[in-house]
PDB file of C-alpha atoms in Angstrom:
ATOM      1  CA  GLN A 209       0.000   0.000   0.000  1.00 91.00           C
ATOM      2  CA  VAL A 210       1.396   3.372  -1.027  1.00 94.00           C
ATOM      3  CA  GLN A 211       1.515   6.083   1.608  1.00 97.00           C
ATOM      4  CA  VAL A 212       2.333   9.743   0.993  1.00 98.00           C
ATOM      5  CA  VAL A 213       2.765  11.874   4.093  1.00 97.00           C
ATOM      6  CA  GLU A 214       3.445  15.611   4.115  1.00 97.00           C
ATOM      7  CA  SER A 215       4.794  17.640   7.011  1.00 97.00           C
ATOM      8  CA  GLY A 216       6.243  21.058   7.712  1.00 98.00           C
ATOM      9  CA  GLY A 217       3.299  23.357   7.186  1.00 97.00           C
ATOM     10  CA  GLY A 218       2.435  26.152   9.561  1.00 97.00           C
ATOM     11  CA  LEU A 219       1.891  29.861  10.056  1.00 98.00           C
ATOM     12  CA  VAL A 220       4.539  32.307   8.859  1.00 98.00           C
ATOM     13  CA  GLN A 221       4.718  36.031   8.252  1.00 98.00           C
ATOM     14  CA  ALA A 222       5.036  37.432   4.754  1.00 98.00           C
ATOM     15  CA  GLY A 223       8.649  37.347   3.631  1.00 98.00           C
ATOM     16  CA  GLY A 224       9.389  34.298   5.742  1.00 98.00           C
ATOM     17  CA  SER A 225      10.321  30.755   4.811  1.00 98.00           C
ATOM     18  CA  LEU A 226       9.065  27.226   5.346  1.00 98.00           C
ATOM     19  CA  ARG A 227      10.284  23.825   4.232  1.00 98.00           C
ATOM     20  CA  LEU A 228       7.766  21.125   3.479  1.00 98.00           C
ATOM     21  CA  SER A 229       8.687  17.451   3.499  1.00 98.00           C
ATOM     22  CA  CYS A 230       6.951  14.500   1.928  1.00 98.00           C
ATOM     23  CA  THR A 231       7.847  10.903   2.684  1.00 98.00           C
ATOM     24  CA  VAL A 232       6.642   8.082   0.483  1.00 97.00           C
ATOM     25  CA  SER A 233       6.437   4.357   1.159  1.00 95.00           C
ATOM     26  CA  GLY A 234       5.140   1.395  -0.764  1.00 93.00           C
ATOM     27  CA  LEU A 235       6.633   2.209  -4.161  1.00 91.00           C
ATOM     28  CA  ILE A 236      10.036   2.510  -5.852  1.00 89.00           C
ATOM     29  CA  PHE A 237      10.600   6.165  -5.007  1.00 91.00           C
ATOM     30  CA  GLY A 238      13.737   6.620  -7.112  1.00 90.00           C
ATOM     31  CA  ASN A 239      11.847   5.864 -10.334  1.00 91.00           C
ATOM     32  CA  LYS A 240       9.043   8.335  -9.745  1.00 93.00           C
ATOM     33  CA  ALA A 241       8.550  11.964 -10.589  1.00 96.00           C
ATOM     34  CA  MET A 242       7.279  13.852  -7.557  1.00 97.00           C
ATOM     35  CA  ALA A 243       5.273  17.041  -7.397  1.00 98.00           C
ATOM     36  CA  TRP A 244       3.675  19.567  -5.147  1.00 98.00           C
ATOM     37  CA  PHE A 245       0.253  21.070  -5.753  1.00 98.00           C
ATOM     38  CA  ARG A 246      -1.729  23.514  -3.657  1.00 98.00           C
ATOM     39  CA  LEU A 247      -5.353  24.345  -2.997  1.00 98.00           C
ATOM     40  CA  ALA A 248      -6.167  27.882  -1.935  1.00 97.00           C
ATOM     41  CA  PRO A 249      -9.544  28.990  -0.579  1.00 92.00           C
ATOM     42  CA  GLY A 250     -12.005  29.570  -3.405  1.00 94.00           C
ATOM     43  CA  LYS A 251      -9.628  28.290  -6.075  1.00 96.00           C
ATOM     44  CA  GLN A 252      -8.917  25.062  -7.919  1.00 97.00           C
ATOM     45  CA  ARG A 253      -5.949  22.938  -6.979  1.00 97.00           C
ATOM     46  CA  GLU A 254      -2.922  24.128  -8.924  1.00 98.00           C
ATOM     47  CA  PHE A 255       0.506  22.821  -9.822  1.00 98.00           C
ATOM     48  CA  VAL A 256       3.445  24.208  -7.858  1.00 98.00           C
ATOM     49  CA  ALA A 257       6.574  22.213  -8.734  1.00 98.00           C
ATOM     50  CA  GLN A 258       7.828  18.885 -10.039  1.00 98.00           C
ATOM     51  CA  ILE A 259      11.101  17.000  -9.807  1.00 97.00           C
ATOM     52  CA  THR A 260      11.773  14.071 -12.112  1.00 95.00           C
ATOM     53  CA  TRP A 261      13.720  10.939 -11.255  1.00 93.00           C
ATOM     54  CA  LEU A 262      16.589  12.569 -13.170  1.00 94.00           C
ATOM     55  CA  ASN A 263      16.319  15.635 -10.905  1.00 95.00           C
ATOM     56  CA  ASN A 264      14.966  17.901 -13.623  1.00 96.00           C
ATOM     57  CA  THR A 265      12.721  20.520 -12.042  1.00 97.00           C
ATOM     58  CA  TYR A 266       9.707  22.508 -13.193  1.00 97.00           C
ATOM     59  CA  TYR A 267       7.884  25.331 -11.456  1.00 98.00           C
ATOM     60  CA  SER A 268       4.726  27.318 -11.842  1.00 98.00           C
ATOM     61  CA  ARG A 269       5.238  30.906 -12.870  1.00 97.00           C
ATOM     62  CA  SER A 270       3.939  32.155  -9.529  1.00 97.00           C
ATOM     63  CA  VAL A 271       6.595  30.389  -7.439  1.00 98.00           C
ATOM     64  CA  LYS A 272       9.598  30.253  -9.750  1.00 98.00           C
ATOM     65  CA  GLY A 273      12.574  31.921  -8.140  1.00 98.00           C
ATOM     66  CA  ARG A 274      11.093  31.636  -4.646  1.00 98.00           C
ATOM     67  CA  PHE A 275      10.446  27.909  -4.191  1.00 98.00           C
ATOM     68  CA  THR A 276      12.879  25.024  -4.651  1.00 98.00           C
ATOM     69  CA  ILE A 277      11.929  21.379  -4.983  1.00 98.00           C
ATOM     70  CA  SER A 278      14.478  18.684  -4.165  1.00 98.00           C
ATOM     71  CA  ARG A 279      14.582  14.995  -3.331  1.00 97.00           C
ATOM     72  CA  HIS A 280      16.567  12.569  -1.222  1.00 97.00           C
ATOM     73  CA  ASN A 281      16.078   9.129  -2.716  1.00 95.00           C
ATOM     74  CA  ALA A 282      17.732   7.256   0.140  1.00 96.00           C
ATOM     75  CA  LYS A 283      15.119   8.753   2.481  1.00 97.00           C
ATOM     76  CA  ASN A 284      12.202   8.404   0.048  1.00 97.00           C
ATOM     77  CA  THR A 285      11.574  12.075   0.661  1.00 98.00           C
ATOM     78  CA  VAL A 286      10.878  15.137  -1.450  1.00 98.00           C
ATOM     79  CA  TYR A 287      11.154  18.686  -0.143  1.00 98.00           C
ATOM     80  CA  LEU A 288       9.724  22.065  -1.015  1.00 98.00           C
ATOM     81  CA  GLN A 289      11.755  24.991   0.264  1.00 98.00           C
ATOM     82  CA  MET A 290       9.568  28.080   0.189  1.00 98.00           C
ATOM     83  CA  ASN A 291      11.195  31.487   0.543  1.00 98.00           C
ATOM     84  CA  SER A 292       9.850  35.038   0.307  1.00 98.00           C
ATOM     85  CA  LEU A 293       6.399  33.758   1.146  1.00 98.00           C
ATOM     86  CA  GLU A 294       3.406  35.919   0.262  1.00 98.00           C
ATOM     87  CA  PRO A 295      -0.170  35.880   1.574  1.00 97.00           C
ATOM     88  CA  ASP A 296      -1.242  34.476  -1.818  1.00 97.00           C
ATOM     89  CA  ASP A 297       0.824  31.372  -1.037  1.00 98.00           C
ATOM     90  CA  THR A 298      -1.678  30.468   1.690  1.00 98.00           C
ATOM     91  CA  ALA A 299      -3.074  27.065   0.777  1.00 98.00           C
ATOM     92  CA  ILE A 300      -3.150  23.398   1.579  1.00 98.00           C
ATOM     93  CA  TYR A 301      -0.059  21.887  -0.029  1.00 98.00           C
ATOM     94  CA  TYR A 302      -0.277  18.389  -1.437  1.00 98.00           C
ATOM     95  CA  CYS A 303       2.517  16.032  -2.364  1.00 98.00           C
ATOM     96  CA  ALA A 304       1.972  13.659  -5.249  1.00 97.00           C
ATOM     97  CA  ALA A 305       3.850  10.731  -6.774  1.00 96.00           C
ATOM     98  CA  GLU A 306       3.804   9.827 -10.445  1.00 92.00           C
ATOM     99  CA  GLY A 307       1.142   7.287 -11.276  1.00 88.00           C
ATOM    100  CA  GLN A 308       1.366   4.148 -13.367  1.00 84.00           C
ATOM    101  CA  ILE A 309       0.087   5.893 -16.488  1.00 79.00           C
ATOM    102  CA  SER A 310       2.085   9.006 -17.374  1.00 79.00           C
ATOM    103  CA  GLY A 311       2.196  11.408 -20.290  1.00 80.00           C
ATOM    104  CA  TRP A 312      -0.430  13.904 -19.162  1.00 84.00           C
ATOM    105  CA  GLY A 313       2.123  16.618 -18.574  1.00 88.00           C
ATOM    106  CA  TYR A 314       4.112  17.495 -15.504  1.00 92.00           C
ATOM    107  CA  ASP A 315       1.561  20.062 -14.343  1.00 93.00           C
ATOM    108  CA  SER A 316      -1.502  17.859 -14.743  1.00 93.00           C
ATOM    109  CA  GLU A 317      -3.106  16.187 -11.729  1.00 94.00           C
ATOM    110  CA  ASN A 318      -3.721  13.156 -13.943  1.00 92.00           C
ATOM    111  CA  GLU A 319       0.030  12.513 -14.063  1.00 92.00           C
ATOM    112  CA  TYR A 320       0.037  11.571 -10.389  1.00 95.00           C
ATOM    113  CA  GLY A 321      -1.525   8.463  -8.951  1.00 94.00           C
ATOM    114  CA  TYR A 322      -0.684   8.842  -5.289  1.00 96.00           C
ATOM    115  CA  TRP A 323      -1.508  11.809  -3.095  1.00 97.00           C
ATOM    116  CA  GLY A 324      -0.981  12.842   0.477  1.00 98.00           C
ATOM    117  CA  GLN A 325      -3.550  14.363   2.796  1.00 97.00           C
ATOM    118  CA  GLY A 326      -2.032  17.818   2.550  1.00 98.00           C
ATOM    119  CA  THR A 327      -0.406  20.249   4.948  1.00 98.00           C
ATOM    120  CA  GLN A 328      -1.688  23.749   5.670  1.00 98.00           C
ATOM    121  CA  VAL A 329       0.510  26.750   4.948  1.00 98.00           C
ATOM    122  CA  THR A 330      -0.739  30.125   6.133  1.00 98.00           C
ATOM    123  CA  VAL A 331       1.106  33.333   5.334  1.00 98.00           C
ATOM    124  CA  SER A 332       0.057  36.407   7.297  1.00 97.00           C
ATOM    125  CA  SER A 333       0.504  39.939   5.984  1.00 94.00           C
TER     126      SER A 333
END
């Protein structure tokens, strides 16, 4: 059974930083692309960042230059370092692992077959 567990969310002031972690079990982590999505109040869930098994990275326009995705394969863990946080970054952040059927595009939810429960990030102004 695949488990995806996020941690590291919390409350931070604008301009501050947080690091999210996501640990995965039950699949071959090193072969999987991993991604972060977020769901803000009143909005649809949106893509934030992806890291491939080759460590290529992709970011949404809104976070590029502020957020960094990385992975530690020996720990089955992916990270999201978030700097210069803004109130608009307030959301539930979800970690996702590539599913068995790929090819939808790195920013599509359909690309990912395994999701965590999410971790809340709140940025105060």
